Tab-separated table of C-alpha atoms and ligand atoms in Angstrom:
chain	number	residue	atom	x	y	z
D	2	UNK	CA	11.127	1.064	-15.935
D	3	UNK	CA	12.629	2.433	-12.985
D	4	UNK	CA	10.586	3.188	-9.636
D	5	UNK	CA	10.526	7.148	-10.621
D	6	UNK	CA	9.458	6.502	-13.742
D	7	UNK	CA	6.658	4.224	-13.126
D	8	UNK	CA	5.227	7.116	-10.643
D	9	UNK	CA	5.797	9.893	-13.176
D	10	UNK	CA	4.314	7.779	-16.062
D	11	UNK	CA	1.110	7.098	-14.210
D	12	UNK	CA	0.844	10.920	-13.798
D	13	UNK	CA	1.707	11.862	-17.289
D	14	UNK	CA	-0.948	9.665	-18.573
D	15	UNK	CA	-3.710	11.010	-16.344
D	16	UNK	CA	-2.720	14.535	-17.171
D	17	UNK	CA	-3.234	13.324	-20.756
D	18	UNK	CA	-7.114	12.595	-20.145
D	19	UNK	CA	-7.242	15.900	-18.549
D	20	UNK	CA	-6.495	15.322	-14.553
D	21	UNK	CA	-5.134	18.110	-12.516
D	22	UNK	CA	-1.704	17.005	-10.775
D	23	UNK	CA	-2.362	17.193	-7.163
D	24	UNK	CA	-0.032	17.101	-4.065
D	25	UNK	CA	-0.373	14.506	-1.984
D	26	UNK	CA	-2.322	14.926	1.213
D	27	UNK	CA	-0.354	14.959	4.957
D	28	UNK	CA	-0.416	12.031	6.475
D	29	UNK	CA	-2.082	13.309	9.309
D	30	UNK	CA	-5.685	12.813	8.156
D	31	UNK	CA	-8.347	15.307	8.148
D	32	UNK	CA	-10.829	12.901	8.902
D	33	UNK	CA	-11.341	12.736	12.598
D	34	UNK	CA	-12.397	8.446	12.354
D	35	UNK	CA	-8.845	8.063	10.740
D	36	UNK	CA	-5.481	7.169	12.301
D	37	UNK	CA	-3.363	8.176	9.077
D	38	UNK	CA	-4.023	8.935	6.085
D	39	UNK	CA	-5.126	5.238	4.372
D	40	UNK	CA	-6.103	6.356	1.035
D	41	UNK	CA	-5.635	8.664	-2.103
D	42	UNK	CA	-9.730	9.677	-1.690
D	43	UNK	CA	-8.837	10.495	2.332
D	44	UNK	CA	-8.110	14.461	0.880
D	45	UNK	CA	-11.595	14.703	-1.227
D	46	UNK	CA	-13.764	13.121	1.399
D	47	UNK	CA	-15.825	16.888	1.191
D	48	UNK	CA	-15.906	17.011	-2.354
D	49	UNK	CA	-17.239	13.564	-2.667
D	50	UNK	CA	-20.004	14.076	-0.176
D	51	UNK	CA	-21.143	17.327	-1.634
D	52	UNK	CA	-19.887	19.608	1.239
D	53	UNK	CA	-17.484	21.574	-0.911
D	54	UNK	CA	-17.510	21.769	-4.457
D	55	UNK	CA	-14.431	20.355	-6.171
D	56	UNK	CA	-11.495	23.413	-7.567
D	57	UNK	CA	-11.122	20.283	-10.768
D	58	UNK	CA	-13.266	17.536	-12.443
D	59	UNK	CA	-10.687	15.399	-12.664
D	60	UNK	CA	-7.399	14.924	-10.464
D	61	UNK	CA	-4.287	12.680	-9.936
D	62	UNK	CA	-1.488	12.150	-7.435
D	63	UNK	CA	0.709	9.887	-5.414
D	64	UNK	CA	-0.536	9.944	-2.384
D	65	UNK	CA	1.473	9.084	0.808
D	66	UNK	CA	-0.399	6.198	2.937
D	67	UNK	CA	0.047	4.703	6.318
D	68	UNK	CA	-2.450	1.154	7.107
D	69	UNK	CA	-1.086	0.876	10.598
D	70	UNK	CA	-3.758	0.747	13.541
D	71	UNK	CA	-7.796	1.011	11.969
D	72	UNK	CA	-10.064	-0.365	9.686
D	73	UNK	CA	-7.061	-0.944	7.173
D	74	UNK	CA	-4.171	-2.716	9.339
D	75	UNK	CA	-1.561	-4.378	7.853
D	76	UNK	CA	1.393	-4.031	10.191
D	77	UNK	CA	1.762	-8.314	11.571
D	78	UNK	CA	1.898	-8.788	8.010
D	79	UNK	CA	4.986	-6.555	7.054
D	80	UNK	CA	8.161	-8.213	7.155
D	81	UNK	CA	6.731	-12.027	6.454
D	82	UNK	CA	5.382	-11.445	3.357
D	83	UNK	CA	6.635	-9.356	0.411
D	84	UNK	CA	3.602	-6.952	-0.794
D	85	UNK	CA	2.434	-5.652	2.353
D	86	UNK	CA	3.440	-2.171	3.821
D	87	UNK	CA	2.486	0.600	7.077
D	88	UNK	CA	3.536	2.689	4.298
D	89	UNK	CA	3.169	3.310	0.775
D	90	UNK	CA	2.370	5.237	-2.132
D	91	UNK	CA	-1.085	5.214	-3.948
D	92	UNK	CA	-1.283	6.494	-7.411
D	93	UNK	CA	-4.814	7.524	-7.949
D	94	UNK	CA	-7.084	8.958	-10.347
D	95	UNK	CA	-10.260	10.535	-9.523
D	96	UNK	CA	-13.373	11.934	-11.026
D	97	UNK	CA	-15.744	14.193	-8.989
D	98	UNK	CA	-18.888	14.318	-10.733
D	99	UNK	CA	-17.349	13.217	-13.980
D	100	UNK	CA	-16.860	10.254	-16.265
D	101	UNK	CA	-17.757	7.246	-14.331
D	102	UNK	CA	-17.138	3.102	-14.542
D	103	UNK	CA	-16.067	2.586	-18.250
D	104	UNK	CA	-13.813	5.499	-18.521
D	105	UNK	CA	-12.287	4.263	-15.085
D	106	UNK	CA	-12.125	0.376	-16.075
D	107	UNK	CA	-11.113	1.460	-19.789
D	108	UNK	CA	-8.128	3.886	-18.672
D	109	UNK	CA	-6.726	1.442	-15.912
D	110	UNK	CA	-6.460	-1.516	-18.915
D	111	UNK	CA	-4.939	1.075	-21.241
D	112	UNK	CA	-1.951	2.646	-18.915
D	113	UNK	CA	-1.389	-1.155	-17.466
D	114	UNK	CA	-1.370	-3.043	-20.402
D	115	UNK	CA	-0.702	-0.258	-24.082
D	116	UNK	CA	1.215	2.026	-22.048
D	117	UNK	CA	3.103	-0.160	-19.494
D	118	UNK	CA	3.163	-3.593	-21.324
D	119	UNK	CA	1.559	-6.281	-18.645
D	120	UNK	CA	0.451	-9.379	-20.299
D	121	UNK	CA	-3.319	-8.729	-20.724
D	122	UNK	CA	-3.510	-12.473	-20.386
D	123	UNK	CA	-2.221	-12.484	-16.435
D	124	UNK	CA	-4.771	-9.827	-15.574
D	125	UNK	CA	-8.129	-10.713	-13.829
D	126	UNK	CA	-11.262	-8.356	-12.372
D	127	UNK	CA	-13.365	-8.072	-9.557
D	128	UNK	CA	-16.486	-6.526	-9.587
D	129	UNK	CA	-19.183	-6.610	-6.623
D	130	UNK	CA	-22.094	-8.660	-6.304
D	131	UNK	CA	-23.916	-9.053	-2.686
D	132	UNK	CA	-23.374	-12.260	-1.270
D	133	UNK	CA	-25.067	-11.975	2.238
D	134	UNK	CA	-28.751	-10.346	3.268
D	135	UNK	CA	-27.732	-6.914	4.412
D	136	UNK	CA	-24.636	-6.019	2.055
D	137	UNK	CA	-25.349	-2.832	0.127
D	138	UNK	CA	-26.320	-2.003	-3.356
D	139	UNK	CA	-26.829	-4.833	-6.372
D	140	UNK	CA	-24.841	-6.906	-8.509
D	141	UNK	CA	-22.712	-4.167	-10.407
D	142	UNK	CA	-23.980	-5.242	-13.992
D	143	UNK	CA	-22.165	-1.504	-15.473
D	144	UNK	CA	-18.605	-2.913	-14.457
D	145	UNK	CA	-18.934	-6.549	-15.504
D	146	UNK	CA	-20.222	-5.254	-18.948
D	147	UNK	CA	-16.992	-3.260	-19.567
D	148	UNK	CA	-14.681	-5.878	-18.370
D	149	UNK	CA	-16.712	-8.402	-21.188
D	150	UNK	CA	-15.912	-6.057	-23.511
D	151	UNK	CA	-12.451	-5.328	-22.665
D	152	UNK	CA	-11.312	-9.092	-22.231
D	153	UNK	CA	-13.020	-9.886	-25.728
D	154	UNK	CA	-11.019	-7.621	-27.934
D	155	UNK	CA	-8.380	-9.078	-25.736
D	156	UNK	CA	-9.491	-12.627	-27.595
D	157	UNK	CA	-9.387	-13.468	-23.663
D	158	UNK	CA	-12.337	-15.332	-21.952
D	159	UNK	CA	-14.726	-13.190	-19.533
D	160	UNK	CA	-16.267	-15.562	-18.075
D	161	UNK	CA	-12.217	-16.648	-16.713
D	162	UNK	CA	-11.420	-13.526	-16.230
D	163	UNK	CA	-14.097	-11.958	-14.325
D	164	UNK	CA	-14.702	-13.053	-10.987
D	165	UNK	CA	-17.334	-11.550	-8.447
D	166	UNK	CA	-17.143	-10.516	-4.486
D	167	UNK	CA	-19.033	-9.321	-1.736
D	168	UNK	CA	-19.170	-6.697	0.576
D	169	UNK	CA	-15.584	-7.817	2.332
D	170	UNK	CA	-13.629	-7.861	-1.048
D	171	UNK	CA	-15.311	-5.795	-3.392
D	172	UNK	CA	-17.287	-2.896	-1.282
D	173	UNK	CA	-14.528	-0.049	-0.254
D	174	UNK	CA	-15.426	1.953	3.194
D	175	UNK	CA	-12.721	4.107	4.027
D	176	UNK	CA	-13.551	3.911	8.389
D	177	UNK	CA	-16.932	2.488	9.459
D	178	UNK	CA	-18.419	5.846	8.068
D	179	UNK	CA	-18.201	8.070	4.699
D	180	UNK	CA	-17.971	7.803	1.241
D	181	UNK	CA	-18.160	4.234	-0.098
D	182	UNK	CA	-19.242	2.297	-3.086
D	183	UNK	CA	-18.713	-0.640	-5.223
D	184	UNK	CA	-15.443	-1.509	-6.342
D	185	UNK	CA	-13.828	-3.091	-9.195
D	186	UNK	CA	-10.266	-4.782	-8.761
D	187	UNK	CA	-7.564	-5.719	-11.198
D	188	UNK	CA	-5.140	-8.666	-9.844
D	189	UNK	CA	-2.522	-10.071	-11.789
D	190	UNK	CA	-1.313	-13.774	-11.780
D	191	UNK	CA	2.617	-14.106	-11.493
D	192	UNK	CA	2.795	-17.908	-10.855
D	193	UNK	CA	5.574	-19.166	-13.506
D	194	UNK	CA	2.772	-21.200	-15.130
D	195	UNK	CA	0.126	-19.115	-15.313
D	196	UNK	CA	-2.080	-21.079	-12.891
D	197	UNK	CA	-2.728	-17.861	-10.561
D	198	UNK	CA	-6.117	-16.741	-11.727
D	199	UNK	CA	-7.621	-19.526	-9.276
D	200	UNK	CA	-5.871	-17.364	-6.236
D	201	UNK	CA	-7.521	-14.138	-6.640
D	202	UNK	CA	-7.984	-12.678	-3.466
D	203	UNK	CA	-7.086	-16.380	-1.865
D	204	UNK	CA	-4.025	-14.175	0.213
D	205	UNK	CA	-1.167	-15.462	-2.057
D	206	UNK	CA	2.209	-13.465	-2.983
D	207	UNK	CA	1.644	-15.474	-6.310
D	208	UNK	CA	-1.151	-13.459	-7.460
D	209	UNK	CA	-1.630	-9.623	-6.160
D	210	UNK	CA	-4.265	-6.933	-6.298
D	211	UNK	CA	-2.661	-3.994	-8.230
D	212	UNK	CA	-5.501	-1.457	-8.664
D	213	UNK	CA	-8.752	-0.694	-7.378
D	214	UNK	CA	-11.264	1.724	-9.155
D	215	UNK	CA	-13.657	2.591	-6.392
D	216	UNK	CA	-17.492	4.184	-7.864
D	217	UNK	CA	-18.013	6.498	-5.132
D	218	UNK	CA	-21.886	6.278	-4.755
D	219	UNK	CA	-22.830	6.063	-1.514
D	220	UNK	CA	-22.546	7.546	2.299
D	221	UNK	CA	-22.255	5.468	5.095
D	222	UNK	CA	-23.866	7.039	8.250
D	223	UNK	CA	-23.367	6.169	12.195
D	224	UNK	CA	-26.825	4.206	11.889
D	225	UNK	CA	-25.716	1.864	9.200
D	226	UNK	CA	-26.983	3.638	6.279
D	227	UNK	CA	-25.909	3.871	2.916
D	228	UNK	CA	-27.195	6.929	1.479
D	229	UNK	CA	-26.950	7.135	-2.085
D	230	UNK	CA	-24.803	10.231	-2.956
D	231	UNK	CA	-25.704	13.016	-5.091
D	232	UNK	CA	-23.172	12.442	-7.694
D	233	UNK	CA	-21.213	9.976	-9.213
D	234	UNK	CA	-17.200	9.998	-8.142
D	235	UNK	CA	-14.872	7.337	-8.949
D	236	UNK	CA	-11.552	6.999	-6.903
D	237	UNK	CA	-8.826	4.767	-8.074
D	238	UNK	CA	-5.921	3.536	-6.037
D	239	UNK	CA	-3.100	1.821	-7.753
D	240	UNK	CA	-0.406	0.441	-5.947
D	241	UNK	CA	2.977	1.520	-6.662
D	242	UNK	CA	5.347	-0.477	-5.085
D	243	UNK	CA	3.457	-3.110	-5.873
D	244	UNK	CA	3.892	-2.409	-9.459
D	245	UNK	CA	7.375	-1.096	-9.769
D	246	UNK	CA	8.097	-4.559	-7.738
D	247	UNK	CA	6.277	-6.437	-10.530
D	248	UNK	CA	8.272	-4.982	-13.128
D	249	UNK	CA	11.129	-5.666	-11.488
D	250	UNK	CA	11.186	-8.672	-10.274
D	251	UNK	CA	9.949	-9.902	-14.121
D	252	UNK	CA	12.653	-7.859	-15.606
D	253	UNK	CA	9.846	-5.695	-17.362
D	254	UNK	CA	7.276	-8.574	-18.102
D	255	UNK	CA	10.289	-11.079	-19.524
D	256	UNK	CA	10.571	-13.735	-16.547
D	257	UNK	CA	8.070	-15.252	-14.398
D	258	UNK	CA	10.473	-17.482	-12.187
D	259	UNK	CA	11.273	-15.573	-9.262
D	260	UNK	CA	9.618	-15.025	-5.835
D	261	UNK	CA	7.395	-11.558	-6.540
D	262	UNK	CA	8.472	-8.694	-4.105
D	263	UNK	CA	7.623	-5.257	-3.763
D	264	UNK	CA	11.195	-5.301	-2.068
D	265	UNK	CA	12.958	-5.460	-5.499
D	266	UNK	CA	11.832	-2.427	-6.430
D	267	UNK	CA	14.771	-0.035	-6.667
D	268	UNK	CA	13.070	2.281	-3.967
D	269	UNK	CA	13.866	-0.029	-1.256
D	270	UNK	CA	17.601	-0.297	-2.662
D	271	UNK	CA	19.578	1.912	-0.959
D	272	UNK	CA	17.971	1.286	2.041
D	273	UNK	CA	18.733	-1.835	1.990
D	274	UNK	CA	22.289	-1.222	0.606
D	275	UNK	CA	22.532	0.504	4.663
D	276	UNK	CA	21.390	-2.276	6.370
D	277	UNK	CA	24.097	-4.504	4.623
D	278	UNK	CA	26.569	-1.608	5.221
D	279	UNK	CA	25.927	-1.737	8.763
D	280	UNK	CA	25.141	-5.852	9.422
D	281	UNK	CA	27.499	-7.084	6.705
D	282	UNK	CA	24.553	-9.515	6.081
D	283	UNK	CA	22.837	-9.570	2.196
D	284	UNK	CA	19.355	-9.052	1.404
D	285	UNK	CA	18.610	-12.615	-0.579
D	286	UNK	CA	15.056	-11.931	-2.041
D	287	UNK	CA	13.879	-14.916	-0.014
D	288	UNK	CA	9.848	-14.927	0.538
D	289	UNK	CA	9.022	-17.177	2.935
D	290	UNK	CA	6.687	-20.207	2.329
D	291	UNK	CA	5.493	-20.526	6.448
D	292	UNK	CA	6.638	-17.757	8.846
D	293	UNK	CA	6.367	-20.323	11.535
D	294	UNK	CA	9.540	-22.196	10.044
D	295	UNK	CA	11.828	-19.599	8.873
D	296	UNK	CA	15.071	-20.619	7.778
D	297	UNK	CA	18.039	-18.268	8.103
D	298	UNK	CA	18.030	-16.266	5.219
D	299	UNK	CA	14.620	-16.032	5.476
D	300	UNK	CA	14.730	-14.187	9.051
D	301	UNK	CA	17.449	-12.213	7.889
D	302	UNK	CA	15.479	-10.876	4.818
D	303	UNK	CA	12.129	-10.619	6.668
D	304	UNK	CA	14.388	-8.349	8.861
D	305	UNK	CA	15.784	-6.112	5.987
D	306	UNK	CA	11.918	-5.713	5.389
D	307	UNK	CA	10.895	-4.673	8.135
D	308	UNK	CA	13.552	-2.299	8.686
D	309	UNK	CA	13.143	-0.538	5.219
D	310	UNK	CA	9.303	-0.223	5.753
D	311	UNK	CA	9.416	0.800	9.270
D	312	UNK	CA	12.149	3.383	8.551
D	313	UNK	CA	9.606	4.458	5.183
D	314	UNK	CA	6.756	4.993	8.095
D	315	UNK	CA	8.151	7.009	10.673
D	316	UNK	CA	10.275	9.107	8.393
D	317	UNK	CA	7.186	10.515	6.553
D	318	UNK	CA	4.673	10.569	9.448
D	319	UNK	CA	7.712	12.425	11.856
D	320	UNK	CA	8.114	14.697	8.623
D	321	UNK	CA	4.332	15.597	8.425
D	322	UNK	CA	4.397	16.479	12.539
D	323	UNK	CA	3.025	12.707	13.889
D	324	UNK	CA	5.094	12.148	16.594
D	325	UNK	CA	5.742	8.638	18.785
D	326	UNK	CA	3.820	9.099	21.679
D	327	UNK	CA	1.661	7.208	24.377
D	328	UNK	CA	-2.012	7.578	22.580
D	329	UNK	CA	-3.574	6.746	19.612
D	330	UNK	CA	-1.755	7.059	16.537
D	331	UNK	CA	1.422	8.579	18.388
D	332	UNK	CA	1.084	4.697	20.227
D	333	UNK	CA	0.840	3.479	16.684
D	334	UNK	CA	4.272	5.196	15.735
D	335	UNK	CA	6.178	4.367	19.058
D	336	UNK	CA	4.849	0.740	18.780
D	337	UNK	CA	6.191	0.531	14.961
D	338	UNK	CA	9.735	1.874	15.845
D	339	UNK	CA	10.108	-0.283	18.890
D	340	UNK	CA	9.236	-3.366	16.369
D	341	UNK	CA	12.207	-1.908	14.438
D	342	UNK	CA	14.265	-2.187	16.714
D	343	UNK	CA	13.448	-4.989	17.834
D	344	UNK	CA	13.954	-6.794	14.426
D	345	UNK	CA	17.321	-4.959	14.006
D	346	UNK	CA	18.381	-6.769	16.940
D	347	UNK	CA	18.083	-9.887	15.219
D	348	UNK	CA	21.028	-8.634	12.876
D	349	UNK	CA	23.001	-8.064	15.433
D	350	UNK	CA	22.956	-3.513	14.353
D	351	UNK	CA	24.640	-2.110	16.717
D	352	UNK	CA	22.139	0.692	19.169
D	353	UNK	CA	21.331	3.629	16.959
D	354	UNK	CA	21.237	1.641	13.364
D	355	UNK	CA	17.649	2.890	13.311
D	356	UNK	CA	18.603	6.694	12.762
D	357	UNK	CA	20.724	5.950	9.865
D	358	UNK	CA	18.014	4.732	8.077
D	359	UNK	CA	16.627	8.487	7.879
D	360	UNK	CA	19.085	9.497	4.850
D	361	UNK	CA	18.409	7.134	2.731
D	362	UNK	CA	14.543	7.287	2.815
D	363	UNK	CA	14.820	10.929	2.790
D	364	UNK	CA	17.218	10.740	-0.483
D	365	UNK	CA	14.872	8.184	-1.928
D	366	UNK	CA	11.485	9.851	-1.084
D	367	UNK	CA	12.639	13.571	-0.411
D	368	UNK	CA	12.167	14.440	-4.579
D	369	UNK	CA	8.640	13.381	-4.611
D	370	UNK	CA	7.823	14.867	-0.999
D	371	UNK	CA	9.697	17.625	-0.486
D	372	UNK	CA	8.648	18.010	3.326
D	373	UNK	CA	10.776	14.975	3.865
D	374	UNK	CA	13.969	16.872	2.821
D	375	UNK	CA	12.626	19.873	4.759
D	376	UNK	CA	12.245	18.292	8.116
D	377	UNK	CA	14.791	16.042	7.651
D	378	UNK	CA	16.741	17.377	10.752
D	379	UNK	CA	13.812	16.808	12.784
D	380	UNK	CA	12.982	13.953	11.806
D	381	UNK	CA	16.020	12.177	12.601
D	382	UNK	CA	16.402	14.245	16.311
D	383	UNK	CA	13.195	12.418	16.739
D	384	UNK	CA	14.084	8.920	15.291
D	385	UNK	CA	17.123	9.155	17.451
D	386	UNK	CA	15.700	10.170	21.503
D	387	UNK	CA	13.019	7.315	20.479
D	388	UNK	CA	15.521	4.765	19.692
D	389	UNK	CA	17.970	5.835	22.327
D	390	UNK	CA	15.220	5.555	25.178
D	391	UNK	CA	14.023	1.720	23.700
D	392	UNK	CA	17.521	0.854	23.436
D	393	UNK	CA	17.817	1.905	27.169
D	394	UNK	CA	14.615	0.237	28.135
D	395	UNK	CA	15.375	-3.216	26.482
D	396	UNK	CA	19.178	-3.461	27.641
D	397	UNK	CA	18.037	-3.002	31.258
D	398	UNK	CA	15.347	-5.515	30.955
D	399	UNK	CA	17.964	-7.949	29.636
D	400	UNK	CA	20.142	-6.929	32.641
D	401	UNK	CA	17.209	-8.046	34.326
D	402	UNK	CA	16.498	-11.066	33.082
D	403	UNK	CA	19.848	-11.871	33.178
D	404	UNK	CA	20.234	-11.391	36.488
D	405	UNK	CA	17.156	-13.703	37.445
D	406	UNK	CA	17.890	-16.487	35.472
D	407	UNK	CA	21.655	-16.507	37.012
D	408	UNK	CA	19.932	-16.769	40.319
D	409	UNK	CA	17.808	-19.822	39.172
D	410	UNK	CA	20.617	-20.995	38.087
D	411	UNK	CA	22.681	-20.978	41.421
K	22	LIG	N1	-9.829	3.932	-1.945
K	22	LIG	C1	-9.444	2.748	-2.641
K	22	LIG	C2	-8.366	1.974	-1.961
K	22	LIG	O1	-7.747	2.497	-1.080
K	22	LIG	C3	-9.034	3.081	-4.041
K	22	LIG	O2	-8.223	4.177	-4.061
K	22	LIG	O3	-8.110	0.852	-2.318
């Protein structure tokens, strides 16, 4: 399956159990706790806690996320390993009021492993169970039950399958405060011998989270509460590079020897297909066992990653009116670019590489988020005074320097 039709198969199905196709959200959050937009639920924050009542029952989208900055950070990570990103898209499904944990657990196993095809026999889940005097809530009996049931007809064993986590792994909180509950994860193991299942949630490429099904059921408040909410929501977050990278990287579920990447995916293609254009150096699918001892081809593909997620990040938060600036998540922006730039150096791109990256985001993300093509003008006018001023700043710091050491030197 390609990227767009992983993205539009995921939506097709939902619509089949009776979901209303949403937009996604801006990525300037309406949440005033948030930096970006972090998460598909971000948009129904009011429905969930009762303060509006929801126009559907049921809804799906593709939501457009940014974990840069906040409670959800993952921007030291990008570049050095393969299946983190400041941005990305969450397909989600979400019930406000509706059907709850077995229609959530039992439609994420159908569209991942009838529909799509992964090998039920790679897949674990995580349900929640308090490990530490003062997590919320009880052992979440409901979820565990359906998983049982759903690895037996599988003629898989629950007891392997099924693994349990506390309040750090297995609790979503979108900020400190707001709608939170249990959650129930679904990793898959893509060692080439099938050994994974023992690194759930131990940080490795080698075996990933690919979907979370959140039971919205409480409120966090300022004092530390969690106030159980009125009614039962579930939100669902599946990640969609993460998958389309899966797919492939295996070559549709056929070969388990390669290095997993979100980076294969064909979304990140003609980005990178720009990079090489302009460095005349090759993306090599590399991931890189310590990013303390990179080899070559390592740097130069950590590089390509960075670029192509960077470029991904300020494209769609420039498009949706979040500008680099000196504050907050403006600082957040300015500080991403600069890191851009920074790594494009290490390629040797000439100044202004960074503003070429623009079209090709915008002709692989513009169809599904049509603001992109809209603003694309502005967008890269933006791109362009930001890089031009860094360029400036760094090339008379390295005047600088240069200058200094020659008079150590003498
Ligand atoms: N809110 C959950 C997450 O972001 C599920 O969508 O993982």
């Amino acid at each position: 399956m390609t990227s767009a039709e992983v993205r539009q198969s995921f939506l097709d199905f939902f619509q089949s159990k009776g979901h209303t196709i949403v937009p996604s959200s801006s990525l300037l959050p309406s949440s005033p706790n948030l930096l970006f937009t972090n998460a598909g639920m971000n948009q129904f924050v009011p429905y969930f806690l009762g303060e509006r009542p929801a126009p559907f029952n049921r809804a799906a989208d593709t939501q457009k996320c940014i974990r840069a900055g906040g409670k959800h950070n993952d921007l030291e990570d990008v570049g050095f390993d393969t299946y983190h990103h400041t941005f990305f898209e969450m397909l989600g499904n979400w019930s406000f009021g509706d059907y709850f944990k077995k229609e959530a657990l039992e439609w994420s196993w159908e569209l991942l492993t009838k529909v799509w095809g992964l090998p039920a026999d790679r897949l674990y889940a995580t349900v929640y169970k308090p490990v530490k005097q003062g997590d919320p809530s009880v052992f979440d009996e409901e979820a565990w039950k359906v998983w049982e049931k759903i690895f037996k007809a599988e003629g898989l064993d629950p007891q392997k399958h099924i693994k349990t986590g506390g309040k750090k792994d297995n609790f979503w909180m979108m900020g400190e405060t707001g709608p939170c509950g249990p959650c129930s994860e679904i990793h898959m193991d893509l060692t080439p011998d099938k050994t994974g299942g023992a690194l759930v949630n131990a940080g490795s490429p080698w075996c990933i989270e690919i979907w979370n099904d959140v039971f919205m059921q409480f409120n966090a408040t300022e004092d530390g509460q969690f106030v159980p909410l009125k009614k039962h929501n579930v939100d669902t977050g599946m990640g969609f590079e993460r998958v389309a990278g899966i797919m492939a990287t295996t070559e549709n579920f056929t070969n388990f020897t390669r290095p997993p990447s979100n980076y294969n995916a064909d979304v990140f293609a003609p980005i990178f297909a720009r990079i090489s254009e302009m460095s005349g150096k090759t993306y090599g699918r590399t991931m890189p066992a310590d990013r303390n001892k990179l080899s070559p081809q390592e740097k130069n593909d950590v590089a390509f990653r960075v670029l192509a997620d960077h470029a991904r990040t300020l494209s769609c938060a420039i498009a949706d009116g979040i500008l680099p600036g000196n504050e907050g998540r403006n600082y957040v922006l300015r500080r991403i670019l600069r890191r851009a730039v920074m790594f494009g150096r290490r390629l040797d791109l000439a100044p202004g590489f960074f503003t070429e990256l623009v079209t090709p985001v915008v002709q692989t993300l513009g169809p599904v988020f049509p603001e992109l093509k809209m603003q694309e003008e502005t967008v890269r006018k933006v791109v362009r005074s930001e890089e031009t001023s860094f360029d400036r700043t760094l090339d008379r710091g390295l005047q600088e320097f240069e200058r200094i050491a020659a008079k150590l030197e003498a």
